[in-house]
PDB file of C-alpha atoms in Angstrom:
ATOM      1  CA  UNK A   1     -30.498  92.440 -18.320  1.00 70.00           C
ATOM      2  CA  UNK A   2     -30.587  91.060 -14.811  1.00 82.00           C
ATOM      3  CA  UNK A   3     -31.173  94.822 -13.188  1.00 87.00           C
ATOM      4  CA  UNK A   4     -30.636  93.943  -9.395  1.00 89.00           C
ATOM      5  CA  UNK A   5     -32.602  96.950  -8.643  1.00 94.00           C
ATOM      6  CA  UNK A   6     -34.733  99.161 -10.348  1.00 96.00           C
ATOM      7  CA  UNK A   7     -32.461 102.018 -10.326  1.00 95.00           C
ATOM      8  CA  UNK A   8     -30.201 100.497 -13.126  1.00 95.00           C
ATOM      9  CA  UNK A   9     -32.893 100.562 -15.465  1.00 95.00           C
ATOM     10  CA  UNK A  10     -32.368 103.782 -16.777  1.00 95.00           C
ATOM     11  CA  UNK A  11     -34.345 102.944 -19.811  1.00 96.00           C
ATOM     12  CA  UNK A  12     -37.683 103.684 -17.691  1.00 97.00           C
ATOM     13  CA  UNK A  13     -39.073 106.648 -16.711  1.00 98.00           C
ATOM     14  CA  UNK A  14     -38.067 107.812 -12.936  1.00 98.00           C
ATOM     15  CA  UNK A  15     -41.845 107.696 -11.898  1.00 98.00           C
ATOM     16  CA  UNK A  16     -41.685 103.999 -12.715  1.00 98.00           C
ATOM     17  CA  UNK A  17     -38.382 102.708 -11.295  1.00 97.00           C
ATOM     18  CA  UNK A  18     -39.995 104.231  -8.024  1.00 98.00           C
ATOM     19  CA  UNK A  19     -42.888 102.301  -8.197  1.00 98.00           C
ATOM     20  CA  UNK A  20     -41.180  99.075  -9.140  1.00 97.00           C
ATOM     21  CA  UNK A  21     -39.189  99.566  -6.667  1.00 96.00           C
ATOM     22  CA  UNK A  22     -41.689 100.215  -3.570  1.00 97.00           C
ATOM     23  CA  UNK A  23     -43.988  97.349  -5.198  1.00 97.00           C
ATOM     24  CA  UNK A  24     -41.391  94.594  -5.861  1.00 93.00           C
ATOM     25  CA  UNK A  25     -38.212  92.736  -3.583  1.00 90.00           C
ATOM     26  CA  UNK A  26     -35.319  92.399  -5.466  1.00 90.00           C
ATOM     27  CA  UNK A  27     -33.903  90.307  -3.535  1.00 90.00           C
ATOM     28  CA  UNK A  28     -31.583  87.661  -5.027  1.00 90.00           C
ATOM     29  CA  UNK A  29     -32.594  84.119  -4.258  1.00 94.00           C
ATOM     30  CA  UNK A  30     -30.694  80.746  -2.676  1.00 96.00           C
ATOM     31  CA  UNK A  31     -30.935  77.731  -5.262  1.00 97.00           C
ATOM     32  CA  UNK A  32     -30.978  74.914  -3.183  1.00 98.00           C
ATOM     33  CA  UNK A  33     -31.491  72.230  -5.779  1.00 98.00           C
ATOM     34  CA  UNK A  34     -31.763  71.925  -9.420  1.00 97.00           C
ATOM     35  CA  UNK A  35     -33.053  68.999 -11.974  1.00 96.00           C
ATOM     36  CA  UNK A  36     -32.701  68.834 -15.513  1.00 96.00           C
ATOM     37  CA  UNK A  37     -35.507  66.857 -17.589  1.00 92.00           C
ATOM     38  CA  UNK A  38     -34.985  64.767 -20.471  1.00 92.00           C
ATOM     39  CA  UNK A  39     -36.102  67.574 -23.072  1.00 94.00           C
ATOM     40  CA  UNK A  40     -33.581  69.919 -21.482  1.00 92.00           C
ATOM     41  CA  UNK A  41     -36.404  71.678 -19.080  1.00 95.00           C
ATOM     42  CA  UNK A  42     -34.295  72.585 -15.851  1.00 97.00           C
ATOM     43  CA  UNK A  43     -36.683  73.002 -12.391  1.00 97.00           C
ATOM     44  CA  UNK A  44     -34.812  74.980  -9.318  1.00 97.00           C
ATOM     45  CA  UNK A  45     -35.740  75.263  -6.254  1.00 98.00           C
ATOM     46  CA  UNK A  46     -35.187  78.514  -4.311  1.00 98.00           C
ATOM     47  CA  UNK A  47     -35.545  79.696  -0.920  1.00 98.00           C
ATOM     48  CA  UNK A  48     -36.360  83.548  -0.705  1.00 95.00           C
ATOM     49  CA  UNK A  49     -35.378  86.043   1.861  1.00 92.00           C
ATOM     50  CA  UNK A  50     -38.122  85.174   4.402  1.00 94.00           C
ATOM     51  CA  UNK A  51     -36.986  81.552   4.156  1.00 96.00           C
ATOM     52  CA  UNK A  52     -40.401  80.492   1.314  1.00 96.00           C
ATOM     53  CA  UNK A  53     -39.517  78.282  -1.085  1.00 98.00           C
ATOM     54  CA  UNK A  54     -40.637  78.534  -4.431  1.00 98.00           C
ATOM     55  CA  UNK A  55     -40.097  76.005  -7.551  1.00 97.00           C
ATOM     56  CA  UNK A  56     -39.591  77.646 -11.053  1.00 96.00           C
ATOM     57  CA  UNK A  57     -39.004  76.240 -14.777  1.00 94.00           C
TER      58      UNK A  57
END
């Protein structure tokens, strides 16, 4: 669903979209570079708000 915050998931109990969102940053993150491999598999690499980057698949 791509719920930018917890508070759009109104499919969860209230309880819960507190906790999510005191536990978790939903931050959106900077792509700063993507490759796609042969079989389709696409790596990114992101920088997050306090400027880590992380690579995901």
């Amino acid at each position: 669903r791509r719920a930018e915050s917890p508070e759009v998931m109104t499919n969860l109990p209230a309880p819960l979209r507190a906790w999510l969102a005191d536990t978790f940053d939903f931050s959106p993150t900077t792509v700063l570079g993507k490759k796609t491999a042969s079989d389709v598999t696409q790596k990114l690499l992101q920088r997050l708000r306090d400027g880590s980057l992380i690579e995901t698949v």
